[in-house]
Amino acid sequence: MLLAAYAGDRPGRAAFGNAMLLSNLTVAGAYWAHPGPWVLAWLAATLLLLYVAQRALFPPGERS
């Protein structure tokens, strides 16, 4: 999945791949922290990074 995230010539692919890599690491962190109160912080970071990945690939104002 990560190799496909970095592939291609579309602008923003490196930022998208980096955000996806970090979101995978936050899921691993949530798994490591389970059970505990830090799981919610890890999952919130995951959602934020998925939003960042989407914005990196599809910047605001760009029509496809």
PDB file of N, CA and C in Angstrom, residues 5-63:
ATOM      1  N   ALA A   5       1.333   4.408  -2.679  1.00  0.00           N
ATOM      2  CA  ALA A   5       1.099   5.790  -2.262  1.00  0.00           C
ATOM      3  C   ALA A   5       2.180   6.719  -2.797  1.00  0.00           C
ATOM      4  N   TYR A   6       3.397   6.234  -2.916  1.00  0.00           N
ATOM      5  CA  TYR A   6       4.497   7.064  -3.413  1.00  0.00           C
ATOM      6  C   TYR A   6       4.612   7.047  -4.938  1.00  0.00           C
ATOM      7  N   ALA A   7       3.938   6.123  -5.615  1.00  0.00           N
ATOM      8  CA  ALA A   7       4.092   5.972  -7.065  1.00  0.00           C
ATOM      9  C   ALA A   7       3.306   7.048  -7.803  1.00  0.00           C
ATOM     10  N   GLY A   8       3.704   7.309  -9.012  1.00  0.00           N
ATOM     11  CA  GLY A   8       2.980   8.237  -9.862  1.00  0.00           C
ATOM     12  C   GLY A   8       3.680   9.581  -9.986  1.00  0.00           C
ATOM     13  N   ASP A   9       3.147  10.408 -10.874  1.00  0.00           N
ATOM     14  CA  ASP A   9       3.765  11.714 -11.112  1.00  0.00           C
ATOM     15  C   ASP A   9       2.857  12.875 -10.702  1.00  0.00           C
ATOM     16  N   ARG A  10       1.784  12.587 -10.010  1.00  0.00           N
ATOM     17  CA  ARG A  10       0.873  13.628  -9.559  1.00  0.00           C
ATOM     18  C   ARG A  10       1.521  14.450  -8.443  1.00  0.00           C
ATOM     19  N   PRO A  11       1.371  15.770  -8.467  1.00  0.00           N
ATOM     20  CA  PRO A  11       1.933  16.590  -7.378  1.00  0.00           C
ATOM     21  C   PRO A  11       1.301  16.219  -6.038  1.00  0.00           C
ATOM     22  N   GLY A  12       2.108  16.180  -5.003  1.00  0.00           N
ATOM     23  CA  GLY A  12       1.628  15.855  -3.680  1.00  0.00           C
ATOM     24  C   GLY A  12       1.744  14.394  -3.315  1.00  0.00           C
ATOM     25  N   ARG A  13       2.314  13.581  -4.200  1.00  0.00           N
ATOM     26  CA  ARG A  13       2.407  12.140  -3.913  1.00  0.00           C
ATOM     27  C   ARG A  13       3.359  11.867  -2.751  1.00  0.00           C
ATOM     28  N   ALA A  14       4.460  12.610  -2.644  1.00  0.00           N
ATOM     29  CA  ALA A  14       5.389  12.387  -1.539  1.00  0.00           C
ATOM     30  C   ALA A  14       4.730  12.746  -0.207  1.00  0.00           C
ATOM     31  N   ALA A  15       4.018  13.856  -0.176  1.00  0.00           N
ATOM     32  CA  ALA A  15       3.320  14.249   1.056  1.00  0.00           C
ATOM     33  C   ALA A  15       2.229  13.241   1.397  1.00  0.00           C
ATOM     34  N   PHE A  16       1.530  12.741   0.385  1.00  0.00           N
ATOM     35  CA  PHE A  16       0.500  11.731   0.611  1.00  0.00           C
ATOM     36  C   PHE A  16       1.112  10.451   1.167  1.00  0.00           C
ATOM     37  N   GLY A  17       2.212  10.012   0.579  1.00  0.00           N
ATOM     38  CA  GLY A  17       2.875   8.801   1.047  1.00  0.00           C
ATOM     39  C   GLY A  17       3.394   8.954   2.469  1.00  0.00           C
ATOM     40  N   ASN A  18       3.964  10.122   2.780  1.00  0.00           N
ATOM     41  CA  ASN A  18       4.453  10.354   4.140  1.00  0.00           C
ATOM     42  C   ASN A  18       3.313  10.359   5.145  1.00  0.00           C
ATOM     43  N   ALA A  19       2.197  10.984   4.814  1.00  0.00           N
ATOM     44  CA  ALA A  19       1.053  11.017   5.721  1.00  0.00           C
ATOM     45  C   ALA A  19       0.476   9.620   5.914  1.00  0.00           C
ATOM     46  N   MET A  20       0.441   8.818   4.856  1.00  0.00           N
ATOM     47  CA  MET A  20      -0.057   7.451   4.992  1.00  0.00           C
ATOM     48  C   MET A  20       0.893   6.607   5.847  1.00  0.00           C
ATOM     49  N   LEU A  21       2.200   6.810   5.678  1.00  0.00           N
ATOM     50  CA  LEU A  21       3.166   6.085   6.498  1.00  0.00           C
ATOM     51  C   LEU A  21       2.993   6.446   7.973  1.00  0.00           C
ATOM     52  N   LEU A  22       2.852   7.728   8.265  1.00  0.00           N
ATOM     53  CA  LEU A  22       2.672   8.153   9.650  1.00  0.00           C
ATOM     54  C   LEU A  22       1.347   7.669  10.220  1.00  0.00           C
ATOM     55  N   SER A  23       0.305   7.617   9.397  1.00  0.00           N
ATOM     56  CA  SER A  23      -0.976   7.123   9.901  1.00  0.00           C
ATOM     57  C   SER A  23      -0.897   5.629  10.209  1.00  0.00           C
ATOM     58  N   ASN A  24      -0.127   4.887   9.426  1.00  0.00           N
ATOM     59  CA  ASN A  24       0.087   3.469   9.752  1.00  0.00           C
ATOM     60  C   ASN A  24       0.832   3.324  11.075  1.00  0.00           C
ATOM     61  N   LEU A  25       1.778   4.221  11.324  1.00  0.00           N
ATOM     62  CA  LEU A  25       2.509   4.168  12.588  1.00  0.00           C
ATOM     63  C   LEU A  25       1.616   4.531  13.767  1.00  0.00           C
ATOM     64  N   THR A  26       0.660   5.435  13.572  1.00  0.00           N
ATOM     65  CA  THR A  26      -0.245   5.771  14.670  1.00  0.00           C
ATOM     66  C   THR A  26      -1.203   4.621  14.967  1.00  0.00           C
ATOM     67  N   VAL A  27      -1.590   3.864  13.956  1.00  0.00           N
ATOM     68  CA  VAL A  27      -2.411   2.674  14.207  1.00  0.00           C
ATOM     69  C   VAL A  27      -1.606   1.657  15.010  1.00  0.00           C
ATOM     70  N   ALA A  28      -0.335   1.496  14.678  1.00  0.00           N
ATOM     71  CA  ALA A  28       0.520   0.595  15.452  1.00  0.00           C
ATOM     72  C   ALA A  28       0.673   1.105  16.883  1.00  0.00           C
ATOM     73  N   GLY A  29       0.773   2.409  17.058  1.00  0.00           N
ATOM     74  CA  GLY A  29       0.858   2.974  18.401  1.00  0.00           C
ATOM     75  C   GLY A  29      -0.407   2.743  19.196  1.00  0.00           C
ATOM     76  N   ALA A  30      -1.554   2.850  18.552  1.00  0.00           N
ATOM     77  CA  ALA A  30      -2.824   2.586  19.235  1.00  0.00           C
ATOM     78  C   ALA A  30      -2.906   1.119  19.643  1.00  0.00           C
ATOM     79  N   TYR A  31      -2.429   0.232  18.794  1.00  0.00           N
ATOM     80  CA  TYR A  31      -2.421  -1.200  19.130  1.00  0.00           C
ATOM     81  C   TYR A  31      -1.490  -1.452  20.315  1.00  0.00           C
ATOM     82  N   TRP A  32      -0.347  -0.769  20.335  1.00  0.00           N
ATOM     83  CA  TRP A  32       0.626  -0.931  21.408  1.00  0.00           C
ATOM     84  C   TRP A  32       0.075  -0.391  22.726  1.00  0.00           C
ATOM     85  N   ALA A  33      -0.683   0.717  22.692  1.00  0.00           N
ATOM     86  CA  ALA A  33      -1.196   1.353  23.904  1.00  0.00           C
ATOM     87  C   ALA A  33      -2.469   0.701  24.427  1.00  0.00           C
ATOM     88  N   HIS A  34      -3.045  -0.225  23.700  1.00  0.00           N
ATOM     89  CA  HIS A  34      -4.319  -0.829  24.111  1.00  0.00           C
ATOM     90  C   HIS A  34      -4.088  -1.835  25.231  1.00  0.00           C
ATOM     91  N   PRO A  35      -4.845  -1.952  26.259  1.00  0.00           N
ATOM     92  CA  PRO A  35      -5.899  -1.026  26.681  1.00  0.00           C
ATOM     93  C   PRO A  35      -5.300   0.114  27.494  1.00  0.00           C
ATOM     94  N   GLY A  36      -5.747   1.269  27.260  1.00  0.00           N
ATOM     95  CA  GLY A  36      -5.258   2.426  28.002  1.00  0.00           C
ATOM     96  C   GLY A  36      -5.869   3.695  27.469  1.00  0.00           C
ATOM     97  N   PRO A  37      -5.707   4.779  28.196  1.00  0.00           N
ATOM     98  CA  PRO A  37      -6.321   6.039  27.769  1.00  0.00           C
ATOM     99  C   PRO A  37      -5.644   6.666  26.547  1.00  0.00           C
ATOM    100  N   TRP A  38      -4.411   6.258  26.248  1.00  0.00           N
ATOM    101  CA  TRP A  38      -3.702   6.849  25.114  1.00  0.00           C
ATOM    102  C   TRP A  38      -4.211   6.349  23.767  1.00  0.00           C
ATOM    103  N   VAL A  39      -5.021   5.311  23.762  1.00  0.00           N
ATOM    104  CA  VAL A  39      -5.564   4.782  22.502  1.00  0.00           C
ATOM    105  C   VAL A  39      -6.364   5.862  21.779  1.00  0.00           C
ATOM    106  N   LEU A  40      -7.137   6.623  22.537  1.00  0.00           N
ATOM    107  CA  LEU A  40      -7.947   7.675  21.900  1.00  0.00           C
ATOM    108  C   LEU A  40      -7.068   8.752  21.277  1.00  0.00           C
ATOM    109  N   ALA A  41      -5.963   9.077  21.898  1.00  0.00           N
ATOM    110  CA  ALA A  41      -5.044  10.064  21.320  1.00  0.00           C
ATOM    111  C   ALA A  41      -4.413   9.528  20.034  1.00  0.00           C
ATOM    112  N   TRP A  42      -4.023   8.262  20.036  1.00  0.00           N
ATOM    113  CA  TRP A  42      -3.450   7.658  18.826  1.00  0.00           C
ATOM    114  C   TRP A  42      -4.476   7.641  17.691  1.00  0.00           C
ATOM    115  N   LEU A  43      -5.719   7.297  18.010  1.00  0.00           N
ATOM    116  CA  LEU A  43      -6.739   7.242  16.958  1.00  0.00           C
ATOM    117  C   LEU A  43      -7.113   8.630  16.455  1.00  0.00           C
ATOM    118  N   ALA A  44      -7.094   9.628  17.325  1.00  0.00           N
ATOM    119  CA  ALA A  44      -7.333  11.002  16.876  1.00  0.00           C
ATOM    120  C   ALA A  44      -6.217  11.458  15.936  1.00  0.00           C
ATOM    121  N   ALA A  45      -4.981  11.100  16.258  1.00  0.00           N
ATOM    122  CA  ALA A  45      -3.860  11.436  15.375  1.00  0.00           C
ATOM    123  C   ALA A  45      -3.999  10.727  14.036  1.00  0.00           C
ATOM    124  N   THR A  46      -4.506   9.502  14.050  1.00  0.00           N
ATOM    125  CA  THR A  46      -4.721   8.763  12.803  1.00  0.00           C
ATOM    126  C   THR A  46      -5.725   9.481  11.910  1.00  0.00           C
ATOM    127  N   LEU A  47      -6.836   9.913  12.489  1.00  0.00           N
ATOM    128  CA  LEU A  47      -7.840  10.625  11.693  1.00  0.00           C
ATOM    129  C   LEU A  47      -7.295  11.937  11.144  1.00  0.00           C
ATOM    130  N   LEU A  48      -6.514  12.645  11.946  1.00  0.00           N
ATOM    131  CA  LEU A  48      -5.917  13.896  11.485  1.00  0.00           C
ATOM    132  C   LEU A  48      -4.961  13.638  10.326  1.00  0.00           C
ATOM    133  N   LEU A  49      -4.158  12.595  10.419  1.00  0.00           N
ATOM    134  CA  LEU A  49      -3.214  12.292   9.344  1.00  0.00           C
ATOM    135  C   LEU A  49      -3.914  11.822   8.074  1.00  0.00           C
ATOM    136  N   LEU A  50      -5.023  11.123   8.197  1.00  0.00           N
ATOM    137  CA  LEU A  50      -5.771  10.744   6.992  1.00  0.00           C
ATOM    138  C   LEU A  50      -6.353  11.976   6.311  1.00  0.00           C
ATOM    139  N   TYR A  51      -6.773  12.965   7.096  1.00  0.00           N
ATOM    140  CA  TYR A  51      -7.246  14.229   6.520  1.00  0.00           C
ATOM    141  C   TYR A  51      -6.096  14.959   5.825  1.00  0.00           C
ATOM    142  N   VAL A  52      -4.925  14.976   6.451  1.00  0.00           N
ATOM    143  CA  VAL A  52      -3.753  15.613   5.844  1.00  0.00           C
ATOM    144  C   VAL A  52      -3.385  14.919   4.537  1.00  0.00           C
ATOM    145  N   ALA A  53      -3.461  13.594   4.511  1.00  0.00           N
ATOM    146  CA  ALA A  53      -3.148  12.850   3.284  1.00  0.00           C
ATOM    147  C   ALA A  53      -4.110  13.218   2.169  1.00  0.00           C
ATOM    148  N   GLN A  54      -5.379  13.342   2.514  1.00  0.00           N
ATOM    149  CA  GLN A  54      -6.368  13.714   1.502  1.00  0.00           C
ATOM    150  C   GLN A  54      -6.103  15.119   0.972  1.00  0.00           C
ATOM    151  N   ARG A  55      -5.787  16.047   1.856  1.00  0.00           N
ATOM    152  CA  ARG A  55      -5.505  17.425   1.440  1.00  0.00           C
ATOM    153  C   ARG A  55      -4.216  17.512   0.641  1.00  0.00           C
ATOM    154  N   ALA A  56      -3.243  16.645   0.911  1.00  0.00           N
ATOM    155  CA  ALA A  56      -1.985  16.666   0.158  1.00  0.00           C
ATOM    156  C   ALA A  56      -2.220  16.208  -1.271  1.00  0.00           C
ATOM    157  N   LEU A  57      -3.079  15.229  -1.441  1.00  0.00           N
ATOM    158  CA  LEU A  57      -3.318  14.697  -2.780  1.00  0.00           C
ATOM    159  C   LEU A  57      -4.298  15.545  -3.568  1.00  0.00           C
ATOM    160  N   PHE A  58      -5.298  16.093  -2.884  1.00  0.00           N
ATOM    161  CA  PHE A  58      -6.323  16.922  -3.525  1.00  0.00           C
ATOM    162  C   PHE A  58      -6.376  18.279  -2.824  1.00  0.00           C
ATOM    163  N   PRO A  59      -5.502  19.222  -3.203  1.00  0.00           N
ATOM    164  CA  PRO A  59      -5.500  20.524  -2.535  1.00  0.00           C
ATOM    165  C   PRO A  59      -6.830  21.261  -2.733  1.00  0.00           C
ATOM    166  N   PRO A  60      -7.190  22.124  -1.776  1.00  0.00           N
ATOM    167  CA  PRO A  60      -8.430  22.883  -1.922  1.00  0.00           C
ATOM    168  C   PRO A  60      -8.372  23.777  -3.159  1.00  0.00           C
ATOM    169  N   GLY A  61      -9.467  23.896  -3.840  1.00  0.00           N
ATOM    170  CA  GLY A  61      -9.528  24.735  -5.024  1.00  0.00           C
ATOM    171  C   GLY A  61      -9.165  24.032  -6.314  1.00  0.00           C
ATOM    172  N   GLU A  62      -8.666  22.817  -6.225  1.00  0.00           N
ATOM    173  CA  GLU A  62      -8.298  22.071  -7.438  1.00  0.00           C
ATOM    174  C   GLU A  62      -9.498  21.279  -7.933  1.00  0.00           C
ATOM    175  N   ARG A  63      -9.806  21.421  -9.190  1.00  0.00           N
ATOM    176  CA  ARG A  63     -10.907  20.666  -9.803  1.00  0.00           C
ATOM    177  C   ARG A  63     -10.321  19.460 -10.520  1.00  0.00           C
TER     178      ARG A  63
END
